[in-house]
mmCIF file of C-alpha atoms in Angstrom:
data_model
loop_
_atom_site.group_PDB
_atom_site.id
_atom_site.type_symbol
_atom_site.label_atom_id
_atom_site.label_comp_id
_atom_site.label_asym_id
_atom_site.label_seq_id
_atom_site.Cartn_x
_atom_site.Cartn_y
_atom_site.Cartn_z
ATOM 1 C CA UNK F 187 14.107 3.764 -11.631
ATOM 2 C CA UNK F 188 13.894 0.177 -10.370
ATOM 3 C CA UNK F 189 10.522 -1.430 -11.149
ATOM 4 C CA UNK F 190 8.578 -4.473 -10.003
ATOM 5 C CA UNK F 191 9.686 -7.788 -11.488
ATOM 6 C CA UNK F 192 6.591 -10.020 -11.359
ATOM 7 C CA UNK F 193 3.056 -10.059 -12.694
ATOM 8 C CA UNK F 194 -0.020 -8.921 -10.762
ATOM 9 C CA UNK F 195 -1.701 -12.313 -10.458
ATOM 10 C CA UNK F 196 -0.647 -13.363 -6.967
ATOM 11 C CA UNK F 197 -3.771 -12.099 -5.218
ATOM 12 C CA UNK F 198 -5.856 -14.287 -7.557
ATOM 13 C CA UNK F 199 -4.673 -17.251 -5.471
ATOM 14 C CA UNK F 200 -6.797 -16.014 -2.555
ATOM 15 C CA UNK F 201 -10.108 -14.632 -1.395
ATOM 16 C CA UNK F 202 -9.612 -11.198 0.126
ATOM 17 C CA UNK F 203 -11.699 -11.349 3.303
ATOM 18 C CA UNK F 204 -10.572 -8.096 4.891
ATOM 19 C CA UNK F 205 -9.084 -4.876 3.547
ATOM 20 C CA UNK F 206 -9.097 -1.773 5.701
ATOM 21 C CA UNK F 207 -6.919 1.189 6.644
ATOM 22 C CA UNK F 208 -6.725 1.970 10.348
ATOM 23 C CA UNK F 209 -4.741 5.030 11.444
ATOM 24 C CA UNK F 210 -3.053 5.023 7.998
ATOM 25 C CA UNK F 211 -2.046 1.361 8.449
ATOM 26 C CA UNK F 212 -3.208 -1.089 5.774
ATOM 27 C CA UNK F 213 -4.483 -4.476 6.970
ATOM 28 C CA UNK F 214 -5.280 -7.121 4.354
ATOM 29 C CA UNK F 215 -6.379 -10.674 5.024
ATOM 30 C CA UNK F 216 -6.080 -13.200 2.202
ATOM 31 C CA UNK F 217 -7.614 -16.666 2.536
ATOM 32 C CA UNK F 218 -6.455 -19.449 0.201
ATOM 33 C CA UNK F 219 -9.143 -20.564 -2.229
ATOM 34 C CA UNK F 220 -11.286 -23.443 -1.001
ATOM 35 C CA UNK F 221 -11.818 -26.614 -3.030
ATOM 36 C CA UNK F 222 -14.046 -29.400 -1.673
ATOM 37 C CA UNK F 223 -13.834 -28.072 1.894
ATOM 38 C CA UNK F 224 -10.048 -27.810 1.848
ATOM 39 C CA UNK F 225 -7.639 -24.947 1.255
ATOM 40 C CA UNK F 226 -6.356 -25.042 -2.332
ATOM 41 C CA UNK F 227 -2.648 -24.263 -2.862
ATOM 42 C CA UNK F 228 -2.037 -25.426 -6.431
ATOM 43 C CA UNK F 229 -2.266 -22.019 -8.159
ATOM 44 C CA UNK F 230 -0.365 -20.341 -5.315
ATOM 45 C CA UNK F 231 2.476 -22.836 -5.742
ATOM 46 C CA UNK F 232 2.509 -22.216 -9.489
ATOM 47 C CA UNK F 233 2.865 -18.464 -8.977
ATOM 48 C CA UNK F 234 5.493 -18.821 -6.228
ATOM 49 C CA UNK F 235 7.476 -21.106 -8.542
ATOM 50 C CA UNK F 236 7.350 -18.344 -11.153
ATOM 51 C CA UNK F 237 8.339 -15.602 -8.678
ATOM 52 C CA UNK F 238 11.071 -17.436 -6.747
ATOM 53 C CA UNK F 239 14.019 -16.497 -9.020
ATOM 54 C CA UNK F 240 13.158 -12.776 -8.858
ATOM 55 C CA UNK F 241 12.885 -13.031 -5.087
ATOM 56 C CA UNK F 242 16.059 -15.040 -4.470
ATOM 57 C CA UNK F 243 18.440 -13.630 -7.040
ATOM 58 C CA UNK F 244 19.840 -10.176 -7.610
ATOM 59 C CA UNK F 245 18.982 -8.317 -10.784
ATOM 60 C CA UNK F 246 22.584 -8.706 -11.979
ATOM 61 C CA UNK F 247 22.406 -12.502 -11.602
ATOM 62 C CA UNK F 248 19.050 -12.594 -13.400
ATOM 63 C CA UNK F 249 20.404 -10.421 -16.209
ATOM 64 C CA UNK F 250 23.613 -12.428 -16.638
ATOM 65 C CA UNK F 251 21.682 -15.703 -16.901
ATOM 66 C CA UNK F 252 18.510 -14.528 -18.643
ATOM 67 C CA UNK F 253 19.049 -16.974 -21.520
ATOM 68 C CA UNK F 254 19.489 -19.969 -19.239
ATOM 69 C CA UNK F 255 16.250 -20.613 -17.286
ATOM 70 C CA UNK F 256 17.440 -24.031 -16.072
ATOM 71 C CA UNK F 257 20.498 -22.456 -14.461
ATOM 72 C CA UNK F 258 18.344 -19.752 -12.870
ATOM 73 C CA UNK F 259 16.118 -22.470 -11.440
ATOM 74 C CA UNK F 260 19.143 -24.263 -10.021
ATOM 75 C CA UNK F 261 20.586 -21.061 -8.569
ATOM 76 C CA UNK F 262 17.235 -20.320 -6.957
ATOM 77 C CA UNK F 263 17.077 -23.717 -5.261
ATOM 78 C CA UNK F 264 20.647 -23.360 -4.063
ATOM 79 C CA UNK F 265 19.865 -20.032 -2.406
ATOM 80 C CA UNK F 266 17.263 -21.578 -0.127
ATOM 81 C CA UNK F 267 18.763 -23.054 2.972
ATOM 82 C CA UNK F 268 17.605 -26.418 4.288
ATOM 83 C CA UNK F 269 13.896 -26.133 5.031
ATOM 84 C CA UNK F 270 14.171 -27.275 8.643
ATOM 85 C CA UNK F 271 16.598 -24.489 9.514
ATOM 86 C CA UNK F 272 14.331 -21.545 8.796
ATOM 87 C CA UNK F 273 10.615 -21.572 9.445
ATOM 88 C CA UNK F 274 10.068 -18.235 7.762
ATOM 89 C CA UNK F 275 11.242 -18.718 4.178
ATOM 90 C CA UNK F 276 7.756 -19.323 2.766
ATOM 91 C CA UNK F 277 6.464 -16.220 4.570
ATOM 92 C CA UNK F 278 9.386 -14.216 3.164
ATOM 93 C CA UNK F 279 8.730 -15.393 -0.393
ATOM 94 C CA UNK F 280 5.004 -14.675 -0.022
ATOM 95 C CA UNK F 281 5.771 -11.273 1.465
ATOM 96 C CA UNK F 282 7.861 -10.404 -1.576
ATOM 97 C CA UNK F 283 5.037 -11.593 -3.832
ATOM 98 C CA UNK F 284 2.395 -9.497 -2.055
ATOM 99 C CA UNK F 285 4.516 -6.350 -2.008
ATOM 100 C CA UNK F 286 5.462 -6.536 -5.676
ATOM 101 C CA UNK F 287 2.124 -7.706 -7.071
ATOM 102 C CA UNK F 288 -0.402 -6.040 -4.739
ATOM 103 C CA UNK F 289 1.304 -3.016 -3.183
ATOM 104 C CA UNK F 290 3.376 -2.370 -6.320
ATOM 105 C CA UNK F 291 6.451 -1.832 -4.159
ATOM 106 C CA UNK F 292 9.605 -3.005 -5.990
ATOM 107 C CA UNK F 293 12.324 -4.965 -4.213
ATOM 108 C CA UNK F 294 15.454 -2.887 -3.614
ATOM 109 C CA UNK F 295 17.817 -5.775 -2.908
ATOM 110 C CA UNK F 296 17.743 -9.567 -2.654
ATOM 111 C CA UNK F 297 18.100 -10.465 1.016
ATOM 112 C CA UNK F 298 18.377 -14.118 0.032
ATOM 113 C CA UNK F 299 21.695 -13.446 -1.724
ATOM 114 C CA UNK F 300 22.975 -11.604 1.342
ATOM 115 C CA UNK F 301 21.889 -14.504 3.568
ATOM 116 C CA UNK F 302 24.272 -16.833 1.777
ATOM 117 C CA UNK F 303 27.213 -14.488 2.339
ATOM 118 C CA UNK F 304 28.326 -15.321 5.876
ATOM 119 C CA UNK F 305 30.470 -12.189 6.036
ATOM 120 C CA UNK F 306 27.516 -9.845 5.594
ATOM 121 C CA UNK F 307 24.287 -11.455 6.714
ATOM 122 C CA UNK F 308 22.611 -10.751 10.027
ATOM 123 C CA UNK F 309 19.060 -11.305 11.245
ATOM 124 C CA UNK F 310 17.631 -7.980 10.133
ATOM 125 C CA UNK F 311 14.739 -7.213 7.788
ATOM 126 C CA UNK F 312 13.310 -10.069 5.734
ATOM 127 C CA UNK F 313 12.970 -7.827 2.686
ATOM 128 C CA UNK F 314 13.572 -4.250 1.547
ATOM 129 C CA UNK F 315 11.256 -2.479 -0.897
ATOM 130 C CA UNK F 316 10.284 1.054 -1.863
ATOM 131 C CA UNK F 317 6.921 2.621 -2.687
ATOM 132 C CA UNK F 318 6.155 5.750 -4.696
ATOM 133 C CA UNK F 319 3.369 7.721 -3.023
ATOM 134 C CA UNK F 320 1.588 11.017 -3.660
ATOM 135 C CA UNK F 321 3.787 12.589 -0.984
ATOM 136 C CA UNK F 322 7.149 11.174 -2.031
ATOM 137 C CA UNK F 323 8.598 7.754 -1.323
ATOM 138 C CA UNK F 324 8.544 5.118 1.381
ATOM 139 C CA UNK F 325 11.417 2.797 2.245
ATOM 140 C CA UNK F 326 9.712 -0.428 3.385
ATOM 141 C CA UNK F 327 11.378 -3.007 5.606
ATOM 142 C CA UNK F 328 9.648 -6.388 5.706
ATOM 143 C CA UNK F 329 9.019 -8.570 8.756
ATOM 144 C CA UNK F 330 7.771 -12.086 7.893
ATOM 145 C CA UNK F 331 6.506 -14.454 10.588
ATOM 146 C CA UNK F 332 5.086 -17.971 10.789
ATOM 147 C CA UNK F 333 3.176 -18.610 14.025
ATOM 148 C CA UNK F 334 0.678 -21.038 15.508
ATOM 149 C CA UNK F 335 -1.693 -18.231 16.448
ATOM 150 C CA UNK F 336 -2.386 -14.839 14.957
ATOM 151 C CA UNK F 337 -1.902 -12.703 18.066
ATOM 152 C CA UNK F 338 1.572 -14.132 18.731
ATOM 153 C CA UNK F 339 2.515 -13.402 15.136
ATOM 154 C CA UNK F 340 1.345 -9.802 15.419
ATOM 155 C CA UNK F 341 2.968 -9.251 18.824
ATOM 156 C CA UNK F 342 6.327 -10.694 17.808
ATOM 157 C CA UNK F 343 6.359 -8.883 14.467
ATOM 158 C CA UNK F 344 5.859 -5.454 16.010
ATOM 159 C CA UNK F 345 8.322 -6.237 18.796
ATOM 160 C CA UNK F 346 10.935 -7.249 16.189
ATOM 161 C CA UNK F 347 10.328 -4.044 14.238
ATOM 162 C CA UNK F 348 10.827 -2.012 17.408
ATOM 163 C CA UNK F 349 14.191 -3.699 18.013
ATOM 164 C CA UNK F 350 15.161 -3.255 14.359
ATOM 165 C CA UNK F 351 14.315 0.453 14.366
ATOM 166 C CA UNK F 352 16.247 1.037 17.594
ATOM 167 C CA UNK F 353 19.286 -0.967 16.470
ATOM 168 C CA UNK F 354 18.966 -3.440 19.326
ATOM 169 C CA UNK F 355 19.038 -6.809 17.513
ATOM 170 C CA UNK F 356 21.901 -8.946 18.770
ATOM 171 C CA UNK F 357 23.907 -10.341 15.874
ATOM 172 C CA UNK F 358 24.204 -14.118 16.295
ATOM 173 C CA UNK F 359 27.737 -14.086 14.849
ATOM 174 C CA UNK F 360 29.567 -11.194 16.499
ATOM 175 C CA UNK F 361 27.260 -10.404 19.428
ATOM 176 C CA UNK F 362 26.977 -6.727 18.452
ATOM 177 C CA UNK F 363 23.701 -4.811 18.505
ATOM 178 C CA UNK F 364 22.510 -3.966 15.006
ATOM 179 C CA UNK F 365 19.415 -2.861 13.156
ATOM 180 C CA UNK F 366 18.291 -0.349 10.583
ATOM 181 C CA UNK F 367 21.636 1.498 10.427
ATOM 182 C CA UNK F 368 23.536 -1.694 9.652
ATOM 183 C CA UNK F 369 20.866 -2.755 7.159
ATOM 184 C CA UNK F 370 21.137 0.494 5.202
ATOM 185 C CA UNK F 371 24.925 0.263 5.115
ATOM 186 C CA UNK F 372 24.668 -3.340 3.904
ATOM 187 C CA UNK F 373 22.347 -2.336 1.061
ATOM 188 C CA UNK F 374 24.500 0.632 0.117
ATOM 189 C CA UNK F 375 27.558 -1.623 -0.107
ATOM 190 C CA UNK F 376 25.742 -3.988 -2.475
ATOM 191 C CA UNK F 377 23.983 -1.551 -4.800
ATOM 192 C CA UNK F 378 25.935 -2.839 -7.807
ATOM 193 C CA UNK F 379 24.022 -6.142 -7.631
ATOM 194 C CA UNK F 380 20.693 -4.401 -8.169
ATOM 195 C CA UNK F 381 21.377 -1.216 -10.136
ATOM 196 C CA UNK F 382 22.884 -1.033 -13.609
ATOM 197 C CA UNK F 383 22.925 2.696 -14.299
ATOM 198 C CA UNK F 384 24.363 5.600 -12.324
ATOM 199 C CA UNK F 385 20.835 6.991 -12.154
ATOM 200 C CA UNK F 386 19.542 3.808 -10.476
ATOM 201 C CA UNK F 387 22.435 3.763 -8.025
ATOM 202 C CA UNK F 388 21.769 7.367 -7.054
ATOM 203 C CA UNK F 389 18.056 6.622 -6.719
ATOM 204 C CA UNK F 390 18.737 3.812 -4.217
ATOM 205 C CA UNK F 391 21.159 6.025 -2.295
ATOM 206 C CA UNK F 392 18.521 8.760 -2.107
ATOM 207 C CA UNK F 393 15.958 6.247 -0.816
ATOM 208 C CA UNK F 394 18.366 5.005 1.872
ATOM 209 C CA UNK F 395 19.799 8.377 2.867
ATOM 210 C CA UNK F 396 17.376 11.168 1.885
ATOM 211 C CA UNK F 397 18.823 14.589 1.164
ATOM 212 C CA UNK F 398 17.181 17.945 0.594
ATOM 213 C CA UNK F 399 18.084 18.123 -3.109
ATOM 214 C CA UNK F 400 17.398 14.426 -3.733
ATOM 215 C CA UNK F 401 14.268 12.663 -5.005
ATOM 216 C CA UNK F 402 11.913 14.223 -2.446
ATOM 217 C CA UNK F 403 10.611 13.214 0.988
ATOM 218 C CA UNK F 404 11.303 9.625 2.049
ATOM 219 C CA UNK F 405 9.584 8.002 5.026
ATOM 220 C CA UNK F 406 10.441 4.679 6.658
ATOM 221 C CA UNK F 407 7.601 2.143 6.618
ATOM 222 C CA UNK F 408 7.154 -1.510 7.543
ATOM 223 C CA UNK F 409 5.341 -4.460 6.019
ATOM 224 C CA UNK F 410 4.298 -7.402 8.177
ATOM 225 C CA UNK F 411 3.520 -10.774 6.605
ATOM 226 C CA UNK F 412 2.056 -13.408 8.921
ATOM 227 C CA UNK F 413 1.247 -17.025 8.102
ATOM 228 C CA UNK F 414 -0.671 -18.677 10.915
ATOM 229 C CA UNK F 415 -2.740 -21.717 11.873
ATOM 230 C CA UNK F 416 -6.459 -20.755 11.972
ATOM 231 C CA UNK F 417 -7.482 -23.882 13.975
ATOM 232 C CA UNK F 418 -10.822 -24.452 12.277
ATOM 233 C CA UNK F 419 -13.415 -26.772 13.768
ATOM 234 C CA UNK F 420 -13.064 -30.161 12.056
ATOM 235 C CA UNK F 421 -16.841 -30.656 12.237
ATOM 236 C CA UNK F 422 -17.223 -27.954 9.593
ATOM 237 C CA UNK F 423 -15.971 -30.452 7.009
ATOM 238 C CA UNK F 424 -19.392 -32.106 7.008
ATOM 239 C CA UNK F 425 -21.055 -28.973 5.644
ATOM 240 C CA UNK F 426 -21.918 -28.609 1.987
ATOM 241 C CA UNK F 427 -19.258 -26.893 -0.137
ATOM 242 C CA UNK F 428 -21.211 -23.653 -0.244
ATOM 243 C CA UNK F 429 -21.954 -23.690 3.481
ATOM 244 C CA UNK F 430 -18.351 -24.529 4.297
ATOM 245 C CA UNK F 431 -16.981 -21.588 2.318
ATOM 246 C CA UNK F 432 -19.436 -19.180 3.899
ATOM 247 C CA UNK F 433 -18.803 -20.418 7.428
ATOM 248 C CA UNK F 434 -15.021 -20.545 7.125
ATOM 249 C CA UNK F 435 -14.890 -17.086 5.587
ATOM 250 C CA UNK F 436 -17.054 -15.774 8.419
ATOM 251 C CA UNK F 437 -14.859 -17.384 11.094
ATOM 252 C CA UNK F 438 -11.616 -16.180 9.517
ATOM 253 C CA UNK F 439 -12.862 -12.639 8.980
ATOM 254 C CA UNK F 440 -13.784 -12.471 12.657
ATOM 255 C CA UNK F 441 -10.300 -13.670 13.600
ATOM 256 C CA UNK F 442 -8.666 -10.666 11.945
ATOM 257 C CA UNK F 443 -11.312 -8.173 13.065
ATOM 258 C CA UNK F 444 -10.700 -9.144 16.699
ATOM 259 C CA UNK F 445 -7.000 -8.322 16.248
ATOM 260 C CA UNK F 446 -7.311 -4.827 14.774
ATOM 261 C CA UNK F 447 -7.383 -3.121 18.198
ATOM 262 C CA UNK F 448 -4.340 -5.173 19.247
ATOM 263 C CA UNK F 449 -2.483 -3.959 16.163
ATOM 264 C CA UNK F 450 -3.317 -0.340 17.013
ATOM 265 C CA UNK F 451 -2.350 -0.668 20.667
ATOM 266 C CA UNK F 452 0.920 -2.499 19.962
ATOM 267 C CA UNK F 453 2.024 0.091 17.404
ATOM 268 C CA UNK F 454 1.262 2.822 19.932
ATOM 269 C CA UNK F 455 2.971 0.938 22.774
ATOM 270 C CA UNK F 456 6.193 0.678 20.770
ATOM 271 C CA UNK F 457 6.066 4.357 19.689
ATOM 272 C CA UNK F 458 5.790 3.414 16.014
ATOM 273 C CA UNK F 459 2.800 5.621 15.131
ATOM 274 C CA UNK F 460 4.851 7.779 12.773
ATOM 275 C CA UNK F 461 5.382 4.865 10.402
ATOM 276 C CA UNK F 462 3.055 3.368 7.816
ATOM 277 C CA UNK F 463 2.402 -0.351 8.222
ATOM 278 C CA UNK F 464 1.245 -2.800 5.550
ATOM 279 C CA UNK F 465 -0.097 -6.031 7.019
ATOM 280 C CA UNK F 466 -0.652 -9.144 4.890
ATOM 281 C CA UNK F 467 -2.160 -12.023 6.852
ATOM 282 C CA UNK F 468 -2.730 -15.521 5.474
ATOM 283 C CA UNK F 469 -4.119 -18.623 7.234
ATOM 284 C CA UNK F 470 -2.657 -22.022 6.349
ATOM 285 C CA UNK F 471 -4.235 -25.233 7.585
ATOM 286 C CA UNK F 472 -1.817 -27.748 9.134
ATOM 287 C CA UNK F 473 0.620 -24.844 9.156
ATOM 288 C CA UNK F 474 4.026 -26.464 9.565
ATOM 289 C CA UNK F 475 3.440 -29.415 7.264
ATOM 290 C CA UNK F 476 1.876 -27.116 4.665
ATOM 291 C CA UNK F 477 4.803 -24.706 4.899
ATOM 292 C CA UNK F 478 7.267 -27.495 4.118
ATOM 293 C CA UNK F 479 5.180 -29.129 1.394
ATOM 294 C CA UNK F 480 4.559 -25.835 -0.450
ATOM 295 C CA UNK F 481 8.258 -24.930 -0.394
ATOM 296 C CA UNK F 482 9.222 -28.416 -1.536
ATOM 297 C CA UNK F 483 6.866 -28.042 -4.509
ATOM 298 C CA UNK F 484 8.255 -24.606 -5.321
ATOM 299 C CA UNK F 485 11.856 -25.836 -5.160
ATOM 300 C CA UNK F 486 11.578 -29.321 -6.675
#
């Protein structure tokens, strides 16, 4: 069975301000640690630097080059496209880190390796993981978004998942409508990159295409990772360190609480109630500059 590849320390980079389950959907809000009235990213960058090879590279590539960490680092950097061409790569890397370290849901395949193959890649899920539950298994497709405001991130994420589920995403290359069916076929065709034994290959096949005499019930789920700009009042900076932390945590917690009903209504509107959702929401100050600077530090 394929297992997680990273340690469990990623959530230590944040304060967990909200953690609730609403209609079986998990919503978690992680705020970066605060140092001298500013968000602190140093430990987060350190962990992302550690996790990036496991996120970007297939298990076969990692295995083949396990004795050459410098080469793995170079291969990882090469897999990232130019930062200005994709606003979501930090969200995708953080989504992988949350799912593996917090949800304990192992990656099934490296989407980053598929992205660099122009013959196969299309704008589908940002990640594919599985989760063992008390009832069986869940196949989790990841949607990662970076948005100026939280509601837009939530709205667009659920809308994208709806299109993905109903195979109505227009492929930028061939103009055809694709979605979950194409994604599963893509994974199935590339199992050899992630599975070394016949048992592992059969396990992935059973996750993708459940059968009565397979591993047990498998349900399709979705994880949504949103990085957004919280737009905090600059006057708060004049508060003492203790007061600033308390006030910012209060403001940010209220921002997610006000969106919980929107999450419920949007899932219902798109007829997605049968699926489990796992939301991970993170505020970043000066969002777009921070996104670039963090990735540059991870990939330097």
